[in-house]
XYZ file of N, CA and C in Angstrom:
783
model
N 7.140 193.406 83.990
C 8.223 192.549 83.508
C 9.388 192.592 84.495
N 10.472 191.445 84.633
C 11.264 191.571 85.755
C 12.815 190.543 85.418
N 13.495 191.044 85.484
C 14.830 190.279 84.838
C 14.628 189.205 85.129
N 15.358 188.244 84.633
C 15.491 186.636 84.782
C 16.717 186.149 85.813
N 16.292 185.551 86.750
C 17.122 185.172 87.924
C 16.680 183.726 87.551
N 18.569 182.837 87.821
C 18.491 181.486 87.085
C 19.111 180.894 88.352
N 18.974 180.835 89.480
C 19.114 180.383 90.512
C 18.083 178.927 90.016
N 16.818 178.957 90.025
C 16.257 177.519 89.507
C 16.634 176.655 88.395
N 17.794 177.356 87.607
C 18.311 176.586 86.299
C 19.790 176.650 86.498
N 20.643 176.795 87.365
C 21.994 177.025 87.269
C 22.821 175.976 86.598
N 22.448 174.811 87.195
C 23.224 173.899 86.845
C 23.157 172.930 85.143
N 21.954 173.573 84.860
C 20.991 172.990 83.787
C 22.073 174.161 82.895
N 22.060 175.566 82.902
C 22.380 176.078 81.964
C 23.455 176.369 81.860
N 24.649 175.798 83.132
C 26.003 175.827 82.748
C 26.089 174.738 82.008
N 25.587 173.454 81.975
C 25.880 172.672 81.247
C 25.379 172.210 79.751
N 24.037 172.894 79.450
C 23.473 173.686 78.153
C 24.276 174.730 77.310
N 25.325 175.496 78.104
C 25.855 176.558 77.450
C 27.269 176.086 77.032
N 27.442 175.869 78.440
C 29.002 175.233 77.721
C 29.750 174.093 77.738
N 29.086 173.303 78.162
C 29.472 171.836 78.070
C 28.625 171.010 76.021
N 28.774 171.963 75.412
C 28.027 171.496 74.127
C 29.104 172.184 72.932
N 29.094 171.707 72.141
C 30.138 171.894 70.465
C 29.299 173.491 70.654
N 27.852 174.244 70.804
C 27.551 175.443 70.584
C 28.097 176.216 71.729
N 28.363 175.438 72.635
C 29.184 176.369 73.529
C 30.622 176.615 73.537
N 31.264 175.667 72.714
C 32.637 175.524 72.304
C 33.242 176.560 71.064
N 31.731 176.955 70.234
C 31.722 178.074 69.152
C 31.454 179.377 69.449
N 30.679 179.450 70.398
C 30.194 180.506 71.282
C 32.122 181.039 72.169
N 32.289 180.761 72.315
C 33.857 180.621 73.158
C 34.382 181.349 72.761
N 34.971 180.674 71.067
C 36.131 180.925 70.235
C 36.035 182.375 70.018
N 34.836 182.108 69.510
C 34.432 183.635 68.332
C 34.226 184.719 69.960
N 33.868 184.980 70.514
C 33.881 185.788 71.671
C 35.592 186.154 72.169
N 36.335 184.915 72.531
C 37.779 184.766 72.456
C 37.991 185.685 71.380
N 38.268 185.749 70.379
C 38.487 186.108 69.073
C 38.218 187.493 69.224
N 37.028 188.129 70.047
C 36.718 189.744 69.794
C 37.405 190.154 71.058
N 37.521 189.440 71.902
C 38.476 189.635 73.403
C 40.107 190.088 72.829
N 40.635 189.329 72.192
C 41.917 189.493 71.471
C 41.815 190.453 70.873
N 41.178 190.709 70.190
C 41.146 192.176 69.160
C 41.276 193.433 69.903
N 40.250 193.806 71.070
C 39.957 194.384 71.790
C 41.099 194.480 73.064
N 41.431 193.967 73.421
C 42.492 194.215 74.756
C 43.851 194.391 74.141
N 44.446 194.579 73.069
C 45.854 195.146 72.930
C 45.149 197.129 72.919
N 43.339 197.397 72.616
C 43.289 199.118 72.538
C 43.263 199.693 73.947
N 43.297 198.466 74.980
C 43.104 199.174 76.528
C 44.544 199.474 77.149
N 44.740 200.161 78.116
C 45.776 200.234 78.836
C 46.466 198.796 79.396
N 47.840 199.211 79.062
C 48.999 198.011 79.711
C 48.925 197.843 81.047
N 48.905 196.368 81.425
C 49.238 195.711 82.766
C 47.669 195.218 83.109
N 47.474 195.179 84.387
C 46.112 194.736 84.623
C 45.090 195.460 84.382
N 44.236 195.433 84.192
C 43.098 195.477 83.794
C 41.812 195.731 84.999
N 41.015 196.455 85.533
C 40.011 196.492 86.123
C 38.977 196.146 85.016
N 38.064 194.932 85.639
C 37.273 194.431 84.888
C 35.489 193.813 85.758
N 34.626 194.114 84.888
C 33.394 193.852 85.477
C 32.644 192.958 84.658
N 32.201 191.822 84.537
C 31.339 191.199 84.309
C 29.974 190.984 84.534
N 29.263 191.822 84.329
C 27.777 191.621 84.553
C 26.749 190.773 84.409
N 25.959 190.098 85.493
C 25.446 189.078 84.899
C 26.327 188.347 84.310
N 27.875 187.945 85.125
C 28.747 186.774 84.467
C 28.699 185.260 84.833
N 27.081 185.170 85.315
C 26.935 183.361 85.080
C 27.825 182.809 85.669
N 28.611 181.933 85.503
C 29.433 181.037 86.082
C 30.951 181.544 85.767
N 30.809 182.812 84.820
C 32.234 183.199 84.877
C 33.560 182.681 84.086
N 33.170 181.882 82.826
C 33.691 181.348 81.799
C 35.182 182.217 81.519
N 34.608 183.355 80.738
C 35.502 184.190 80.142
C 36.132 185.135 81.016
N 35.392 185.618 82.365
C 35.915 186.665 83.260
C 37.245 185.502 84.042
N 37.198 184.582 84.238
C 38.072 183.214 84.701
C 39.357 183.729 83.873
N 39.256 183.274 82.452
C 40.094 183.768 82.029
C 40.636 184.598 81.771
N 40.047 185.858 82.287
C 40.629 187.321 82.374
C 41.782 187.482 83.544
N 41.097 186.576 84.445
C 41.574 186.764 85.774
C 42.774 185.824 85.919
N 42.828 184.970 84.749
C 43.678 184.026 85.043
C 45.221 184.630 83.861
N 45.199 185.940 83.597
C 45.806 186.993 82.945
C 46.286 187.976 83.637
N 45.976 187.849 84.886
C 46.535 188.950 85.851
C 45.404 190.162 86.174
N 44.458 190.251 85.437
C 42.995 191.224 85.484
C 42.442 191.110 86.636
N 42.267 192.255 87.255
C 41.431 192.053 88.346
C 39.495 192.704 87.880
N 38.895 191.225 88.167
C 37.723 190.763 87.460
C 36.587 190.972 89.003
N 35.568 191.722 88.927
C 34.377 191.717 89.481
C 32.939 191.267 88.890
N 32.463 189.902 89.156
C 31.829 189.478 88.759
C 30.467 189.579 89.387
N 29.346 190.049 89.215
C 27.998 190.540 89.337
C 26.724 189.208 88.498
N 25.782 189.186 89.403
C 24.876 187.935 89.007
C 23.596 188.005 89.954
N 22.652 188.026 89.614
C 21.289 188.111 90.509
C 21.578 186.501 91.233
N 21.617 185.908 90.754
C 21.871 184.200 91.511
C 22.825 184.113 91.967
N 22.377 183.600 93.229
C 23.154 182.859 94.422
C 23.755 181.713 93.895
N 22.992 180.633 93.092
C 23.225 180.155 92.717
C 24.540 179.921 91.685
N 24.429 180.866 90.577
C 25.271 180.817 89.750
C 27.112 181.402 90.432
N 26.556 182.681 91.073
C 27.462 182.695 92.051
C 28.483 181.787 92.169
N 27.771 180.315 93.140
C 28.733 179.400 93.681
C 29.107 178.738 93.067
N 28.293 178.738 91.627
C 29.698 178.055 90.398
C 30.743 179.038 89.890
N 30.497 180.191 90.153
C 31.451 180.910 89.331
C 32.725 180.898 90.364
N 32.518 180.353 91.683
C 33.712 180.893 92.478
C 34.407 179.395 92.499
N 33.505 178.477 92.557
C 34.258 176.931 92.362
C 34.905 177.072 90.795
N 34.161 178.039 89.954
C 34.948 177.467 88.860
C 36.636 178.045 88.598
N 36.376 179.199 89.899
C 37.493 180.352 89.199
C 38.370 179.528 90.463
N 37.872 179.007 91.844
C 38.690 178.148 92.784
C 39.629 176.876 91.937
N 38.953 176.279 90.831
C 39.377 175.334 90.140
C 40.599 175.760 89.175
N 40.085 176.740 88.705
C 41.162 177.448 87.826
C 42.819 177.882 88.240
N 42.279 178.544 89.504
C 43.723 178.897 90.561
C 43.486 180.378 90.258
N 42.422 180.845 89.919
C 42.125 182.630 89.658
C 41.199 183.453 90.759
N 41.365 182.921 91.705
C 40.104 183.424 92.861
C 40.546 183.884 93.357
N 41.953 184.563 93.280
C 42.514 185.575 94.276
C 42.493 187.191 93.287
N 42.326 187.010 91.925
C 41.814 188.160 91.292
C 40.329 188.090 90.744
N 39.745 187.702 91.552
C 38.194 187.832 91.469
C 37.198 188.104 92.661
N 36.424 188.956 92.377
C 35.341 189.469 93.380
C 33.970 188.591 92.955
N 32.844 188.608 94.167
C 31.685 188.044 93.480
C 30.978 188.690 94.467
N 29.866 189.195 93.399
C 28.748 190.458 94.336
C 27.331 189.797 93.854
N 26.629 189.464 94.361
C 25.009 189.254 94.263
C 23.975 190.659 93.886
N 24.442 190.984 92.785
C 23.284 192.241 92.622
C 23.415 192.042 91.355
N 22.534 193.060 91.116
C 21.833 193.398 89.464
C 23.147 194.031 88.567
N 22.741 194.087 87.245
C 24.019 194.720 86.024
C 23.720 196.471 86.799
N 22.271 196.672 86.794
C 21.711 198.157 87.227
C 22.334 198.212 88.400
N 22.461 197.821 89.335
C 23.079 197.987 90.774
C 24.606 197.987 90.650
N 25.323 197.369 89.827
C 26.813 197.051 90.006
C 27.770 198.539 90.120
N 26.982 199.616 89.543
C 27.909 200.970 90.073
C 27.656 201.393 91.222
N 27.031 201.194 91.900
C 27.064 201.941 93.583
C 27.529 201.037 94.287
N 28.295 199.422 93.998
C 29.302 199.120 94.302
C 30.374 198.815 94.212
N 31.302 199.731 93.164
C 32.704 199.232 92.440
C 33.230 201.160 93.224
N 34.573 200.481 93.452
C 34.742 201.710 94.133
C 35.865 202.640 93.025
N 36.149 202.162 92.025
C 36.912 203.059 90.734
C 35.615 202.589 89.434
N 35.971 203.381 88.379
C 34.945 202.718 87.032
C 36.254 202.014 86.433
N 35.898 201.133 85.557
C 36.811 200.104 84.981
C 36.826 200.188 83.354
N 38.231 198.986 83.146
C 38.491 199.193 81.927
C 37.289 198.894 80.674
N 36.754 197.525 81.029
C 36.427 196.694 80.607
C 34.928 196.199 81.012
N 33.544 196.478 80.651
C 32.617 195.547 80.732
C 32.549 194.440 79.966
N 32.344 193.132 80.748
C 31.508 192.049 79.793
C 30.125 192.065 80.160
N 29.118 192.057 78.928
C 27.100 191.966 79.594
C 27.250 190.825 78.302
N 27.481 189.719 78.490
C 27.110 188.777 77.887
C 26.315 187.741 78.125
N 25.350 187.432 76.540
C 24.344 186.671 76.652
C 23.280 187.031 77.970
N 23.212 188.866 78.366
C 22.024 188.654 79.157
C 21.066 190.249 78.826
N 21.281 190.473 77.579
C 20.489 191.769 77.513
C 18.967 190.996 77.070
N 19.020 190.018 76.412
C 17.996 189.150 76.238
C 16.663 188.810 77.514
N 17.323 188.856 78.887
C 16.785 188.588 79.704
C 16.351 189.871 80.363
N 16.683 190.549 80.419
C 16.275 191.990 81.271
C 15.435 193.006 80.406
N 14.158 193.150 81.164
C 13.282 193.898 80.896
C 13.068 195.561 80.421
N 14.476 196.170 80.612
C 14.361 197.814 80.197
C 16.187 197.793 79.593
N 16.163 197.282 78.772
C 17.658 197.192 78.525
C 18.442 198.112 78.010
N 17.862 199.788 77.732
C 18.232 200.609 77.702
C 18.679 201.161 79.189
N 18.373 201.251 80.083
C 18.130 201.404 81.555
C 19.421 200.771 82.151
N 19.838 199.420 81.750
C 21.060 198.894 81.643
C 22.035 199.004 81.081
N 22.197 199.247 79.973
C 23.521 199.759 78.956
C 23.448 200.714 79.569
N 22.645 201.830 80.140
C 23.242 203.762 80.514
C 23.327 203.222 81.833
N 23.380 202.474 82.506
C 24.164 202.025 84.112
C 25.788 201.679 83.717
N 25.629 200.530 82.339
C 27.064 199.919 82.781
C 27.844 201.139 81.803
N 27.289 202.254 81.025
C 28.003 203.296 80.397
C 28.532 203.896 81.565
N 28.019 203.979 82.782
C 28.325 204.944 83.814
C 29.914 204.232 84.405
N 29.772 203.142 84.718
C 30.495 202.147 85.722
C 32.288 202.093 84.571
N 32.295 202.550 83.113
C 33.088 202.915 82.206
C 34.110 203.636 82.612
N 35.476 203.741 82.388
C 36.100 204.976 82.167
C 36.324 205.534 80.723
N 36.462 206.723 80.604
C 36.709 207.367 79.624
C 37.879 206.312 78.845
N 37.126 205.752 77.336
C 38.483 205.310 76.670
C 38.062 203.559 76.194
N 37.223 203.385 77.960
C 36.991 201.782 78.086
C 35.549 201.423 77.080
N 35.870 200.521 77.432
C 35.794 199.297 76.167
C 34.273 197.802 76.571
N 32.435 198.350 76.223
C 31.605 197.664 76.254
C 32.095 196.038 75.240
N 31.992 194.945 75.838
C 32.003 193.527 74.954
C 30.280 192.934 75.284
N 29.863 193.182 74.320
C 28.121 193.573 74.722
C 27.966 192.078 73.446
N 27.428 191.039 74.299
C 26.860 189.482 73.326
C 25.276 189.482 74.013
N 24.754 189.585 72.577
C 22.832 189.171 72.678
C 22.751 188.241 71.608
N 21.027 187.959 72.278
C 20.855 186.597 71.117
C 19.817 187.549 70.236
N 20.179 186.993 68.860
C 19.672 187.988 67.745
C 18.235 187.713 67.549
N 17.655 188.329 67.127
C 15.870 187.926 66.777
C 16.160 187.381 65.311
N 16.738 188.107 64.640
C 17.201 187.827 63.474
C 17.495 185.762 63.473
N 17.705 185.898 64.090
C 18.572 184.529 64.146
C 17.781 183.520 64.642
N 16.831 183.922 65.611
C 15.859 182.513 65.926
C 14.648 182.707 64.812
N 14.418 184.293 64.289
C 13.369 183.589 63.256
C 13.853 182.737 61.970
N 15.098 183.030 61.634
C 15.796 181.982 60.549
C 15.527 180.505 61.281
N 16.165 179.933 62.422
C 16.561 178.891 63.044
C 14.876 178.828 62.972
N 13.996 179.117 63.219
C 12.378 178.635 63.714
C 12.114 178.842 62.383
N 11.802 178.929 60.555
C 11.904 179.227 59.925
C 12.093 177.749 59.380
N 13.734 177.327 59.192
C 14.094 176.490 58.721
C 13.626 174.820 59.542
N 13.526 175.118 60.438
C 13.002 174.031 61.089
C 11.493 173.402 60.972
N 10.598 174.857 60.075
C 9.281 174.581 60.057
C 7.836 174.843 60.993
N 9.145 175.591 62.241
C 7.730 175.542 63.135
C 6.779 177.244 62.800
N 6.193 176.905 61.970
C 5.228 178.130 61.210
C 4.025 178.611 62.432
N 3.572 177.741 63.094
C 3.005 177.574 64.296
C 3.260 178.958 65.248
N 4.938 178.429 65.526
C 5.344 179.039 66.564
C 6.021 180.932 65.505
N 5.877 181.134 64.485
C 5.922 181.966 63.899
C 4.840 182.823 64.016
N 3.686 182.498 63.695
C 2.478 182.672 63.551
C 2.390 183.559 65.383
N 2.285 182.789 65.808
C 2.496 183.365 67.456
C 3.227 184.184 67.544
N 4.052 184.532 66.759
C 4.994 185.484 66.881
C 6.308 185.208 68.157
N 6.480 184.253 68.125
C 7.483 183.379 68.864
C 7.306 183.494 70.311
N 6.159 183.993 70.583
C 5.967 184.027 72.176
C 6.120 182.449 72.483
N 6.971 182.412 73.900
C 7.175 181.405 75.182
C 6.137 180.743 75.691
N 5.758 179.778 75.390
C 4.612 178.888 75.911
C 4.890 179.097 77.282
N 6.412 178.125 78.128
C 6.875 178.350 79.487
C 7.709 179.319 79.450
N 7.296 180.260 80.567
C 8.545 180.682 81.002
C 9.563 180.687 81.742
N 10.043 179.352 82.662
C 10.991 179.428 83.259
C 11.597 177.880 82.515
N 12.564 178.860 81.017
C 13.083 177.981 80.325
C 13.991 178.363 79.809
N 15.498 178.048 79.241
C 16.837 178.672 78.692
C 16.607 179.082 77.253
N 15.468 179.531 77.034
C 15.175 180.042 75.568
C 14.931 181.668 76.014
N 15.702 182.547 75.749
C 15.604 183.937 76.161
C 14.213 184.523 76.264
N 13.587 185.405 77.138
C 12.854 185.971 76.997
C 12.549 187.243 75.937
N 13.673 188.012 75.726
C 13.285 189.039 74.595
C 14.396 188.994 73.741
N 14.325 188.201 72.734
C 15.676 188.269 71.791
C 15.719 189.720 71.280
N 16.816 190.274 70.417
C 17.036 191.532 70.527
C 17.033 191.612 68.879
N 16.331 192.797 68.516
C 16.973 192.987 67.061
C 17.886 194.186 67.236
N 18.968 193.840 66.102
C 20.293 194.394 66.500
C 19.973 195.714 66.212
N 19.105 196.549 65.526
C 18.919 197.702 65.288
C 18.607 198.265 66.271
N 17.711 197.642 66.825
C 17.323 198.463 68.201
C 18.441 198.433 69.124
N 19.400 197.281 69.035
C 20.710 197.830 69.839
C 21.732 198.600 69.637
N 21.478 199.001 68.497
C 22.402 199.798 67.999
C 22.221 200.792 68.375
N 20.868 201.454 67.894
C 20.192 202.505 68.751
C 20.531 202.915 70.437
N 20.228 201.560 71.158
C 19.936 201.797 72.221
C 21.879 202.650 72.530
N 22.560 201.637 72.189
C 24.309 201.801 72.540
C 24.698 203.511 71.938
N 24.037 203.628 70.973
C 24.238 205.260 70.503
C 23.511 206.215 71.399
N 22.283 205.977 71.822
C 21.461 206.856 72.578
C 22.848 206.958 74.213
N 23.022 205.709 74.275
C 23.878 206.400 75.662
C 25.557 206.641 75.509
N 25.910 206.794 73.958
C 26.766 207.572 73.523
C 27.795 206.716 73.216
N 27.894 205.615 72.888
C 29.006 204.441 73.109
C 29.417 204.770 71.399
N 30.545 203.974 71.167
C 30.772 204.272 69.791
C 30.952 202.760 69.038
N 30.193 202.310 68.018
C 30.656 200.916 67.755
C 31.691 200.696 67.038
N 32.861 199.515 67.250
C 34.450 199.535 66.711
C 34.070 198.097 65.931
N 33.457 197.534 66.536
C 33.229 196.143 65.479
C 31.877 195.147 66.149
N 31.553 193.868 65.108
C 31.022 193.078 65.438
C 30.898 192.350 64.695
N 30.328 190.629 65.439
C 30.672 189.600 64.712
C 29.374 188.845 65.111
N 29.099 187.926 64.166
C 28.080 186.904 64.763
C 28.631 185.931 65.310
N 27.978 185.054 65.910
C 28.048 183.879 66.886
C 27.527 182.667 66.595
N 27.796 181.681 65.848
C 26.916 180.632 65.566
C 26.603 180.795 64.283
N 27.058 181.353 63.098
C 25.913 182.180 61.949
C 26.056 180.715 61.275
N 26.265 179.728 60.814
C 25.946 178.460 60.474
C 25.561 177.489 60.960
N 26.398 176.952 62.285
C 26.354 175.884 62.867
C 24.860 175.369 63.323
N 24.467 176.148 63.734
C 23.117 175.542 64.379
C 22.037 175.199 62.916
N 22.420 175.406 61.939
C 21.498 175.092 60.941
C 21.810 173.993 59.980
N 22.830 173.255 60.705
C 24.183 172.327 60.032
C 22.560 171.010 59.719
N 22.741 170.182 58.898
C 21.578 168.878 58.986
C 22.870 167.877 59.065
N 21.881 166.914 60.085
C 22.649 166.029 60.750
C 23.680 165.278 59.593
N 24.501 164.953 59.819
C 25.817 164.193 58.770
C 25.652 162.863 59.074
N 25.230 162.027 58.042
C 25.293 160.344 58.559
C 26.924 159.859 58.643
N 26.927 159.103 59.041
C 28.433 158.844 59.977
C 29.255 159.839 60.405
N 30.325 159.692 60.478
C 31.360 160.962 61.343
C 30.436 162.233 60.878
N 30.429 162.995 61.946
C 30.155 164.788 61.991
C 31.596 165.905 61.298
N 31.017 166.475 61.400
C 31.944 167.930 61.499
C 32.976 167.798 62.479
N 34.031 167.875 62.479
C 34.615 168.170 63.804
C 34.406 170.101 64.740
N 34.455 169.591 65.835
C 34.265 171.080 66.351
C 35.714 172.253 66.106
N 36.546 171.589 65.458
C 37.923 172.561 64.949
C 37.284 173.243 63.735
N 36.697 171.694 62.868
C 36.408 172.653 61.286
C 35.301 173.389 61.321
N 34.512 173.150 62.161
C 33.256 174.134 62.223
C 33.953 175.733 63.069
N 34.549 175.938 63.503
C 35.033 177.263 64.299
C 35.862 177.474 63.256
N 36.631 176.686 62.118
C 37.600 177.552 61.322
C 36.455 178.359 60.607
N 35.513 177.510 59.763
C 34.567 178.140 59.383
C 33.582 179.380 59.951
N 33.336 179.263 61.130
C 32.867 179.896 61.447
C 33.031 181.474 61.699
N 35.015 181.027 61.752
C 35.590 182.628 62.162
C 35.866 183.322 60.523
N 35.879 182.213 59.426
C 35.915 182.811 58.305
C 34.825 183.888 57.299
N 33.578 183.042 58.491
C 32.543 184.025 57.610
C 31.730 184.556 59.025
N 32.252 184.839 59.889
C 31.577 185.910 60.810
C 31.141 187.484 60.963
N 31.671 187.582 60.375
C 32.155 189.164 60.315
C 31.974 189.496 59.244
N 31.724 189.103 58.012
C 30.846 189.185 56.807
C 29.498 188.834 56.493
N 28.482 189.913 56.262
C 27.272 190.113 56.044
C 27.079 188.907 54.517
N 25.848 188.190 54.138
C 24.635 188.495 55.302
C 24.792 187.487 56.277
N 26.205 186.574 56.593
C 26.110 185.617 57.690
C 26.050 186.160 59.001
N 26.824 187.215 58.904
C 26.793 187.960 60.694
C 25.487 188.436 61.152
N 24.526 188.757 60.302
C 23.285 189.293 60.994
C 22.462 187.788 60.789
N 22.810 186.678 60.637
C 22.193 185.641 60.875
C 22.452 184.774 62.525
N 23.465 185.246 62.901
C 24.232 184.462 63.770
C 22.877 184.389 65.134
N 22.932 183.258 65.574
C 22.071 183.114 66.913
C 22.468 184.367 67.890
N 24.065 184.357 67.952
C 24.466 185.785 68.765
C 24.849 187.041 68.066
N 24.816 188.355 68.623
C 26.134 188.824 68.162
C 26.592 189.635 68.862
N 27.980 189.933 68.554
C 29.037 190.434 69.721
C 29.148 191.967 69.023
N 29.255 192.664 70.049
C 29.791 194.007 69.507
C 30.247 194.730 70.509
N 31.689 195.389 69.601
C 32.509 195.624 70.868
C 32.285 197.665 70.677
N 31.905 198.210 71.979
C 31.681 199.395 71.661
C 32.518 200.319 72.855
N 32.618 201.101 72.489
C 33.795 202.073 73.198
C 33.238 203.268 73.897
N 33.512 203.732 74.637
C 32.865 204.889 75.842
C 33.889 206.417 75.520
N 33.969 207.017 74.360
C 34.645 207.799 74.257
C 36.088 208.351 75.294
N 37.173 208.685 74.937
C 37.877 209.557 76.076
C 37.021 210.410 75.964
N 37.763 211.051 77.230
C 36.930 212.725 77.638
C 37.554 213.530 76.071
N 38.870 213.699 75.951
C 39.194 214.509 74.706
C 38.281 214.598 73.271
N 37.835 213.105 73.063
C 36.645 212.962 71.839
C 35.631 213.508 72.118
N 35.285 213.608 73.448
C 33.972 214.199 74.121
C 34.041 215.612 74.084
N 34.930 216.600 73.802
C 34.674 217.797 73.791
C 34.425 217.749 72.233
């Protein structure tokens, strides 16, 4: 098995992810655990790593906060959107961009940092325990994992309600595989596990999507994408919608050294 490098889909899945109302919900609610989370880190800037940060959405806006943001990505590809996007922004003078793996990104950051983002890519990488105890390392005492996967939980509901019994039956294996449908969705137990085994502590989490994608089409006017995110942030974080959510976010903490004795 071998991580997923999207150099052949870059442009396909920046505009799949976030050019869509699910990428506009995907945003908020992530926004939303970002806010919560950065008044518990240290004042002023921020050392920050993004792993596997794609085109660099949210690390953009870190950087466009005064954070100094190192962004990590197997694609070349995605790469050169993330630096046009952060060039566009006016944030490319607090941003780095390194071509290596989430596993590789500590033997090149020359302090450990406040802040990881591994979003939307534990799904894709093949030993993802192996990865969380890399980016635990690349941590300082205190700092602060923002860890987003796509739930298993959540595509067997979504494949479920849609009917495809077929693709159940199969046990949801990938007909193709070089396609923006994750390779190993995650059940959250086993991530929970995995984030405790390398000692992290969990402070919260929220789902991502836990309605929207199951919305049936509305004849004339839709939903607007405001009232669907009010909704969405109202019942996120309350069970059983949060363990439904296509994503979920969980923000987990790397002990100080003092908790550690």
């Amino acid at each position: 098995m071998q991580d997923r490098n999207f150099d052949d889909l870059a442009d396909k899945f920046s505009q799949n992810i976030y050019g869509t109302r699910k990428g506009q919900v995907r945003q908020a609610i992530v926004w939303d655990e970002l806010e919560a989370l950065l008044p518990t880190l240290p004042a002023g800037s921020l050392k920050v790593l993004d792993a596997g940060g794609g085109v660099g959405q949210v690390s953009s806006g870190l950087a466009a906060r005064g954070h100094q943001v190192v962004l990590c990505d197997l694609s070349a590809e995605m790469l050169k959107l993330a630096e046009a996007h952060a060039l566009a922004a006016g944030v490319s003078h607090n941003m780095q961009f390194k071509q290596i793996s989430a596993q590789q990104v500590g033997e090149h950051l020359d302090t450990q940092v406040d802040l990881v983002l591994f979003h939307a890519v534990l799904e894709w990488v093949a030993h993802p325990e192996e990865v969380l105890q890399a980016l635990w390392h690349t941590l300082k005492p205190g700092g602060v994992l923002s860890l987003m996967f796509y739930n298993a939980h959540g595509l067997t509901f979504r494949t479920l309600t849609l009917g495809n019994f077929g693709y159940m039956r199969a046990n949801m294996s990938k007909r193709k595989k070089r396609t923006l449908s994750p390779d190993f969705p995650r059940d959250p137990d086993d991530v929970t596990r995995w984030l405790t085994n390398c000692g992290f502590e969990i402070e919260r989490r929220a789902g991502i999507r836990v309605f929207c994608d199951y919305m049936k089409p509305q004849p004339g006017a839709g939903k607007s994408v405001e009232e669907i995110i009010e909704m969405e942030r109202r019942f996120c974080r309350q069970e059983p919608f949060l363990s439904l959510g296509r994503y979920i976010h969980v923000t987990a903490r790397k002990p100080s050294q003092k908790d550690q004795l």
